[in-house]
Amino acid sequence: MIKLVAIDLDGTLLDPNRQITAEVKSAVKKAKAAGVKIVITTGRPLPGVVDILKALELTDQSDYVITYNGGLVQRATGEEFIKETLSSEDWLDLDAAARKIGLPIHAITREGIYTPNHDVGRYTVQEAQMVKMPLYIRQPEDIAALEIAKVMMVDEQEALDDGIAYLPFEFFERYNVVKSTPYYLEFMNKKASKGSAVKHLAEKLSFDLDEVMAIGDEENDRSMLEVAGCPVVMENGKTELKKIAKHITKSNAKSGVAHAINEWVLKDYQA
């Protein structure tokens, strides 16, 4: 029986309009009532998911959320218990590389989004608005003094892909690097990933990984899909991810998360 369901947000739980369908709300509520842990697993910081947690009634002390693509695992009430951050040296090295190749960059902390770019990148503004966090322009050295959860290089798809080709190879060894959307390249502590966070949380709750379902659609979901005993990929998900899926559920436009929970979780509880 599935005891924990880790669910990505954008492209997965949220529909194409970034809304939660009535079907998804109902399925999540039924699963929680059955005792299943529903864990939102996202690249966003906690302020960017508070409204979603409220809408899904996942705000109790016993509810958990994985933020910053696994950089932080915390209770829905805010208490942190797994944290993997970046160092000041990490930030300065990433900032120097971004300047050299001409990509906008920003760092995300629990307090806000910080960029050294006075001509603030379009996707930095978009990220701040989406995750509902304040945006600050600061000198690189000032940003280095902060506790950084993750760093993002952001630009139009073609410019970002061109820039990636010029990044030092050692960055891909040194950090957990994920391209979460065509416009976002994210850098996190090597120990931080959705997969490691899901694994640590399952261990904390004394669940076997065979009792874990993960639902996702993008490359930054791969690590949790690989550790979960029941990996589920959205119909709108990446083709490569579907190769490692136990199940393919409906698209996010058709409440695929609800379908997955109803078919492959709740039926075992109703038997």
mmCIF file of C-alpha atoms in Angstrom:
data_model
loop_
_atom_site.group_PDB
_atom_site.id
_atom_site.type_symbol
_atom_site.label_atom_id
_atom_site.label_comp_id
_atom_site.label_asym_id
_atom_site.label_seq_id
_atom_site.Cartn_x
_atom_site.Cartn_y
_atom_site.Cartn_z
ATOM 1 C CA MET A 1 0.000 0.000 0.000
ATOM 2 C CA ILE A 2 1.160 3.521 -0.784
ATOM 3 C CA LYS A 3 1.691 5.546 2.403
ATOM 4 C CA LEU A 4 3.366 8.662 0.980
ATOM 5 C CA VAL A 5 2.695 10.480 -2.303
ATOM 6 C CA ALA A 6 5.260 13.093 -3.395
ATOM 7 C CA ILE A 7 3.740 15.436 -5.965
ATOM 8 C CA ASP A 8 5.390 18.042 -8.175
ATOM 9 C CA LEU A 9 3.478 21.287 -8.734
ATOM 10 C CA ASP A 10 3.853 22.966 -12.135
ATOM 11 C CA GLY A 11 2.818 20.674 -14.980
ATOM 12 C CA THR A 12 1.679 18.044 -12.471
ATOM 13 C CA LEU A 13 -0.643 19.023 -9.617
ATOM 14 C CA LEU A 14 -1.524 22.403 -11.151
ATOM 15 C CA ASP A 15 -3.460 22.550 -14.408
ATOM 16 C CA PRO A 16 -2.176 24.576 -17.413
ATOM 17 C CA ASN A 17 -3.690 27.717 -15.837
ATOM 18 C CA ARG A 18 -1.799 26.977 -12.580
ATOM 19 C CA GLN A 19 -5.054 26.138 -10.812
ATOM 20 C CA ILE A 20 -6.042 23.110 -8.714
ATOM 21 C CA THR A 21 -9.026 21.257 -10.145
ATOM 22 C CA ALA A 22 -11.910 20.123 -7.959
ATOM 23 C CA GLU A 23 -11.032 16.510 -8.793
ATOM 24 C CA VAL A 24 -7.476 16.919 -7.502
ATOM 25 C CA LYS A 25 -8.662 18.621 -4.306
ATOM 26 C CA SER A 26 -11.113 15.807 -3.665
ATOM 27 C CA ALA A 27 -8.553 13.040 -4.260
ATOM 28 C CA VAL A 28 -5.970 14.697 -1.998
ATOM 29 C CA LYS A 29 -8.564 15.152 0.757
ATOM 30 C CA LYS A 30 -9.629 11.489 0.539
ATOM 31 C CA ALA A 31 -6.011 10.291 0.604
ATOM 32 C CA LYS A 32 -5.188 12.388 3.656
ATOM 33 C CA ALA A 33 -8.316 11.122 5.404
ATOM 34 C CA ALA A 34 -7.127 7.564 4.684
ATOM 35 C CA GLY A 35 -3.838 8.339 6.426
ATOM 36 C CA VAL A 36 -1.687 8.797 3.324
ATOM 37 C CA LYS A 37 0.984 11.501 3.546
ATOM 38 C CA ILE A 38 0.573 13.923 0.624
ATOM 39 C CA VAL A 39 3.834 15.845 0.188
ATOM 40 C CA ILE A 40 4.130 18.770 -2.209
ATOM 41 C CA THR A 41 7.596 18.588 -3.780
ATOM 42 C CA THR A 42 8.645 21.734 -5.591
ATOM 43 C CA GLY A 43 11.421 24.052 -6.649
ATOM 44 C CA ARG A 44 9.525 26.926 -5.029
ATOM 45 C CA PRO A 45 10.193 28.300 -1.540
ATOM 46 C CA LEU A 46 7.530 27.888 1.156
ATOM 47 C CA PRO A 47 5.874 31.316 0.559
ATOM 48 C CA GLY A 48 5.235 30.195 -3.024
ATOM 49 C CA VAL A 49 3.211 27.180 -1.904
ATOM 50 C CA VAL A 50 1.357 28.422 1.194
ATOM 51 C CA ASP A 51 -1.853 29.154 -0.742
ATOM 52 C CA ILE A 52 -1.686 25.723 -2.386
ATOM 53 C CA LEU A 53 -1.203 23.981 0.964
ATOM 54 C CA LYS A 54 -4.215 25.871 2.338
ATOM 55 C CA ALA A 55 -6.353 24.987 -0.669
ATOM 56 C CA LEU A 56 -5.467 21.301 -0.227
ATOM 57 C CA GLU A 57 -5.859 21.416 3.579
ATOM 58 C CA LEU A 58 -2.237 20.311 4.053
ATOM 59 C CA THR A 59 -1.418 22.765 6.829
ATOM 60 C CA ASP A 60 -1.246 20.553 9.918
ATOM 61 C CA GLN A 61 1.821 19.921 12.070
ATOM 62 C CA SER A 62 1.822 16.399 10.615
ATOM 63 C CA ASP A 63 1.946 17.652 6.997
ATOM 64 C CA TYR A 64 5.271 18.012 5.184
ATOM 65 C CA VAL A 65 6.523 19.950 2.154
ATOM 66 C CA ILE A 66 9.730 19.687 0.137
ATOM 67 C CA THR A 67 10.918 23.026 -1.240
ATOM 68 C CA TYR A 68 13.858 24.343 -3.313
ATOM 69 C CA ASN A 69 13.905 21.074 -5.314
ATOM 70 C CA GLY A 70 14.934 19.182 -2.189
ATOM 71 C CA GLY A 71 17.134 21.830 -0.605
ATOM 72 C CA LEU A 72 14.733 22.100 2.315
ATOM 73 C CA VAL A 73 12.316 19.647 3.928
ATOM 74 C CA GLN A 74 9.958 21.156 6.452
ATOM 75 C CA ARG A 75 6.632 20.797 8.150
ATOM 76 C CA ALA A 76 3.824 22.786 6.581
ATOM 77 C CA THR A 77 3.901 24.895 9.748
ATOM 78 C CA GLY A 78 7.471 25.960 8.888
ATOM 79 C CA GLU A 79 9.695 23.817 11.124
ATOM 80 C CA GLU A 80 12.795 22.739 9.170
ATOM 81 C CA PHE A 81 14.536 19.421 9.642
ATOM 82 C CA ILE A 82 16.560 18.743 6.469
ATOM 83 C CA LYS A 83 18.504 21.636 4.948
ATOM 84 C CA GLU A 84 21.188 21.631 2.223
ATOM 85 C CA THR A 85 22.372 25.134 1.303
ATOM 86 C CA LEU A 86 25.057 26.700 -0.917
ATOM 87 C CA SER A 87 28.188 28.400 0.398
ATOM 88 C CA SER A 88 29.331 31.966 -0.243
ATOM 89 C CA GLU A 89 32.098 30.551 -2.445
ATOM 90 C CA ASP A 90 29.508 28.635 -4.472
ATOM 91 C CA TRP A 91 27.541 31.820 -5.076
ATOM 92 C CA LEU A 92 30.574 33.904 -6.089
ATOM 93 C CA ASP A 93 31.782 31.224 -8.508
ATOM 94 C CA LEU A 94 28.352 30.879 -10.103
ATOM 95 C CA ASP A 95 27.928 34.654 -10.330
ATOM 96 C CA ALA A 96 31.333 35.035 -11.997
ATOM 97 C CA ALA A 97 30.452 32.369 -14.550
ATOM 98 C CA ALA A 98 27.076 33.966 -15.280
ATOM 99 C CA ARG A 99 28.737 37.340 -15.850
ATOM 100 C CA LYS A 100 31.300 35.799 -18.164
ATOM 101 C CA ILE A 101 28.689 34.153 -20.393
ATOM 102 C CA GLY A 102 26.103 36.929 -20.067
ATOM 103 C CA LEU A 103 23.254 35.129 -18.298
ATOM 104 C CA PRO A 104 20.981 36.796 -15.721
ATOM 105 C CA ILE A 105 21.337 35.187 -12.300
ATOM 106 C CA HIS A 106 19.651 35.274 -8.915
ATOM 107 C CA ALA A 107 19.923 33.579 -5.531
ATOM 108 C CA ILE A 108 16.956 32.468 -3.446
ATOM 109 C CA THR A 109 16.906 32.545 0.350
ATOM 110 C CA ARG A 110 14.065 32.064 2.817
ATOM 111 C CA GLU A 111 13.683 35.856 2.908
ATOM 112 C CA GLY A 112 13.639 36.728 -0.777
ATOM 113 C CA ILE A 113 15.221 36.660 -4.227
ATOM 114 C CA TYR A 114 18.512 38.502 -4.685
ATOM 115 C CA THR A 115 20.155 39.501 -7.954
ATOM 116 C CA PRO A 116 23.293 41.503 -8.751
ATOM 117 C CA ASN A 117 21.821 42.431 -12.152
ATOM 118 C CA HIS A 118 20.717 46.079 -12.186
ATOM 119 C CA ASP A 119 19.002 45.325 -15.495
ATOM 120 C CA VAL A 120 16.875 42.665 -13.823
ATOM 121 C CA GLY A 121 16.159 39.643 -16.002
ATOM 122 C CA ARG A 122 12.585 39.066 -17.143
ATOM 123 C CA TYR A 123 12.502 35.577 -15.667
ATOM 124 C CA THR A 124 13.887 36.762 -12.339
ATOM 125 C CA VAL A 125 10.898 39.108 -12.076
ATOM 126 C CA GLN A 126 8.570 36.291 -13.164
ATOM 127 C CA GLU A 127 10.002 33.932 -10.519
ATOM 128 C CA ALA A 128 9.584 36.518 -7.739
ATOM 129 C CA GLN A 129 5.961 37.089 -8.730
ATOM 130 C CA MET A 130 5.155 33.378 -9.026
ATOM 131 C CA VAL A 131 6.648 32.396 -5.654
ATOM 132 C CA LYS A 132 5.385 35.569 -3.954
ATOM 133 C CA MET A 133 8.746 36.682 -2.603
ATOM 134 C CA PRO A 134 10.354 40.148 -2.501
ATOM 135 C CA LEU A 135 13.064 40.898 -5.070
ATOM 136 C CA TYR A 136 16.265 42.720 -4.083
ATOM 137 C CA ILE A 137 19.204 44.078 -6.093
ATOM 138 C CA ARG A 138 22.447 43.697 -4.144
ATOM 139 C CA GLN A 139 26.195 43.527 -4.744
ATOM 140 C CA PRO A 140 27.505 39.962 -5.255
ATOM 141 C CA GLU A 141 29.529 40.196 -2.023
ATOM 142 C CA ASP A 142 26.412 41.141 -0.048
ATOM 143 C CA ILE A 143 24.495 38.202 -1.503
ATOM 144 C CA ALA A 144 27.389 35.896 -0.590
ATOM 145 C CA ALA A 145 26.776 36.650 3.096
ATOM 146 C CA LEU A 146 23.255 35.188 2.942
ATOM 147 C CA GLU A 147 22.065 31.601 3.495
ATOM 148 C CA ILE A 148 21.348 30.571 -0.085
ATOM 149 C CA ALA A 149 19.001 27.683 -0.816
ATOM 150 C CA LYS A 150 19.545 27.670 -4.567
ATOM 151 C CA VAL A 151 20.856 29.754 -7.464
ATOM 152 C CA MET A 152 19.172 30.149 -10.833
ATOM 153 C CA MET A 153 20.485 31.285 -14.209
ATOM 154 C CA VAL A 154 17.507 32.432 -16.264
ATOM 155 C CA ASP A 155 16.966 33.584 -19.840
ATOM 156 C CA GLU A 156 15.167 32.885 -23.088
ATOM 157 C CA GLN A 157 15.523 29.234 -24.073
ATOM 158 C CA GLU A 158 18.035 29.745 -26.897
ATOM 159 C CA ALA A 159 20.225 32.137 -24.885
ATOM 160 C CA LEU A 160 20.134 29.835 -21.853
ATOM 161 C CA ASP A 161 21.043 26.761 -23.892
ATOM 162 C CA ASP A 162 23.911 28.649 -25.534
ATOM 163 C CA GLY A 163 25.150 29.776 -22.130
ATOM 164 C CA ILE A 164 24.985 26.274 -20.647
ATOM 165 C CA ALA A 165 27.457 25.095 -23.280
ATOM 166 C CA TYR A 166 30.053 27.522 -21.861
ATOM 167 C CA LEU A 167 29.639 26.606 -18.200
ATOM 168 C CA PRO A 168 32.658 24.912 -16.578
ATOM 169 C CA PHE A 169 32.278 21.142 -16.610
ATOM 170 C CA GLU A 170 33.177 21.018 -12.915
ATOM 171 C CA PHE A 171 29.915 22.821 -12.059
ATOM 172 C CA PHE A 172 27.997 19.717 -13.104
ATOM 173 C CA GLU A 173 30.149 17.642 -10.756
ATOM 174 C CA ARG A 174 30.071 20.154 -7.920
ATOM 175 C CA TYR A 175 26.331 20.958 -7.837
ATOM 176 C CA ASN A 176 23.011 19.307 -8.426
ATOM 177 C CA VAL A 177 22.100 21.063 -11.695
ATOM 178 C CA VAL A 178 18.595 20.808 -13.133
ATOM 179 C CA LYS A 179 16.872 22.553 -16.001
ATOM 180 C CA SER A 180 13.418 22.836 -14.455
ATOM 181 C CA THR A 181 11.840 24.751 -17.370
ATOM 182 C CA PRO A 182 13.187 25.888 -20.755
ATOM 183 C CA TYR A 183 14.047 29.228 -19.081
ATOM 184 C CA TYR A 184 15.423 28.114 -15.684
ATOM 185 C CA LEU A 185 18.746 26.435 -14.886
ATOM 186 C CA GLU A 186 18.964 25.686 -11.163
ATOM 187 C CA PHE A 187 22.030 25.006 -9.021
ATOM 188 C CA MET A 188 21.728 23.355 -5.612
ATOM 189 C CA ASN A 189 23.900 21.684 -3.041
ATOM 190 C CA LYS A 190 25.056 18.330 -4.439
ATOM 191 C CA LYS A 191 23.192 16.595 -1.624
ATOM 192 C CA ALA A 192 19.953 18.406 -2.468
ATOM 193 C CA SER A 193 17.470 16.796 -4.836
ATOM 194 C CA LYS A 194 13.829 15.869 -4.777
ATOM 195 C CA GLY A 195 14.912 12.241 -4.661
ATOM 196 C CA SER A 196 17.176 12.549 -1.628
ATOM 197 C CA ALA A 197 14.546 14.656 0.169
ATOM 198 C CA VAL A 198 11.803 12.097 -0.478
ATOM 199 C CA LYS A 199 14.123 9.297 0.658
ATOM 200 C CA HIS A 200 15.063 11.129 3.879
ATOM 201 C CA LEU A 201 11.439 11.959 4.652
ATOM 202 C CA ALA A 202 10.334 8.361 4.068
ATOM 203 C CA GLU A 203 13.061 7.173 6.439
ATOM 204 C CA LYS A 204 12.004 9.729 9.058
ATOM 205 C CA LEU A 205 8.431 8.457 8.849
ATOM 206 C CA SER A 206 9.570 4.794 8.864
ATOM 207 C CA PHE A 207 8.138 4.102 5.391
ATOM 208 C CA ASP A 208 9.770 1.751 2.889
ATOM 209 C CA LEU A 209 10.427 3.278 -0.519
ATOM 210 C CA ASP A 210 8.090 0.627 -1.958
ATOM 211 C CA GLU A 211 5.362 2.465 -0.040
ATOM 212 C CA VAL A 212 6.160 5.752 -1.805
ATOM 213 C CA MET A 213 4.568 7.107 -4.980
ATOM 214 C CA ALA A 214 6.122 10.067 -6.810
ATOM 215 C CA ILE A 215 4.262 12.004 -9.504
ATOM 216 C CA GLY A 216 6.050 14.385 -11.877
ATOM 217 C CA ASP A 217 6.536 15.628 -15.411
ATOM 218 C CA GLU A 218 9.939 17.368 -15.759
ATOM 219 C CA GLU A 219 13.633 16.480 -15.486
ATOM 220 C CA ASN A 220 13.875 17.973 -11.994
ATOM 221 C CA ASP A 221 11.416 15.252 -10.928
ATOM 222 C CA ARG A 222 13.640 12.407 -12.191
ATOM 223 C CA SER A 223 15.473 11.825 -8.909
ATOM 224 C CA MET A 224 12.271 11.321 -6.899
ATOM 225 C CA LEU A 225 10.757 9.146 -9.622
ATOM 226 C CA GLU A 226 13.881 6.972 -9.484
ATOM 227 C CA VAL A 227 13.782 6.463 -5.694
ATOM 228 C CA ALA A 228 10.023 5.910 -5.375
ATOM 229 C CA GLY A 229 8.704 2.374 -5.539
ATOM 230 C CA CYS A 230 5.789 3.642 -7.610
ATOM 231 C CA PRO A 231 6.929 6.320 -10.096
ATOM 232 C CA VAL A 232 4.069 7.985 -11.984
ATOM 233 C CA VAL A 233 4.631 10.339 -14.926
ATOM 234 C CA MET A 234 2.058 12.730 -16.327
ATOM 235 C CA GLU A 235 0.759 12.236 -19.865
ATOM 236 C CA ASN A 236 2.180 15.707 -20.577
ATOM 237 C CA GLY A 237 5.534 14.687 -19.051
ATOM 238 C CA LYS A 238 8.904 14.288 -20.759
ATOM 239 C CA THR A 239 9.198 11.242 -23.021
ATOM 240 C CA GLU A 240 12.450 10.165 -21.351
ATOM 241 C CA LEU A 241 10.784 10.160 -17.931
ATOM 242 C CA LYS A 242 7.977 7.912 -19.150
ATOM 243 C CA LYS A 243 10.575 5.170 -19.679
ATOM 244 C CA ILE A 244 11.109 4.886 -15.903
ATOM 245 C CA ALA A 245 7.420 5.164 -14.942
ATOM 246 C CA LYS A 246 5.403 2.329 -13.438
ATOM 247 C CA HIS A 247 2.264 4.182 -14.533
ATOM 248 C CA ILE A 248 1.428 7.001 -16.952
ATOM 249 C CA THR A 249 -1.466 9.056 -15.633
ATOM 250 C CA LYS A 250 -3.674 11.586 -17.403
ATOM 251 C CA SER A 251 -2.377 15.063 -18.221
ATOM 252 C CA ASN A 252 -2.456 17.967 -15.774
ATOM 253 C CA ALA A 253 -5.280 19.425 -17.878
ATOM 254 C CA LYS A 254 -7.325 16.305 -17.086
ATOM 255 C CA SER A 255 -6.633 16.049 -13.336
ATOM 256 C CA GLY A 256 -3.926 13.406 -13.762
ATOM 257 C CA VAL A 257 -2.910 13.610 -10.106
ATOM 258 C CA ALA A 258 -6.458 12.756 -9.047
ATOM 259 C CA HIS A 259 -6.492 9.811 -11.458
ATOM 260 C CA ALA A 260 -3.211 8.486 -10.038
ATOM 261 C CA ILE A 261 -4.348 8.773 -6.419
ATOM 262 C CA ASN A 262 -7.769 7.248 -7.093
ATOM 263 C CA GLU A 263 -6.471 4.356 -9.213
ATOM 264 C CA TRP A 264 -3.170 3.368 -7.606
ATOM 265 C CA VAL A 265 -3.486 4.554 -4.001
ATOM 266 C CA LEU A 266 -7.060 4.711 -2.722
ATOM 267 C CA LYS A 267 -8.292 1.454 -4.270
ATOM 268 C CA ASP A 268 -5.991 -0.451 -1.903
ATOM 269 C CA TYR A 269 -7.545 1.341 1.065
ATOM 270 C CA GLN A 270 -11.068 0.639 -0.104
ATOM 271 C CA ALA A 271 -10.492 -3.064 -0.709
#
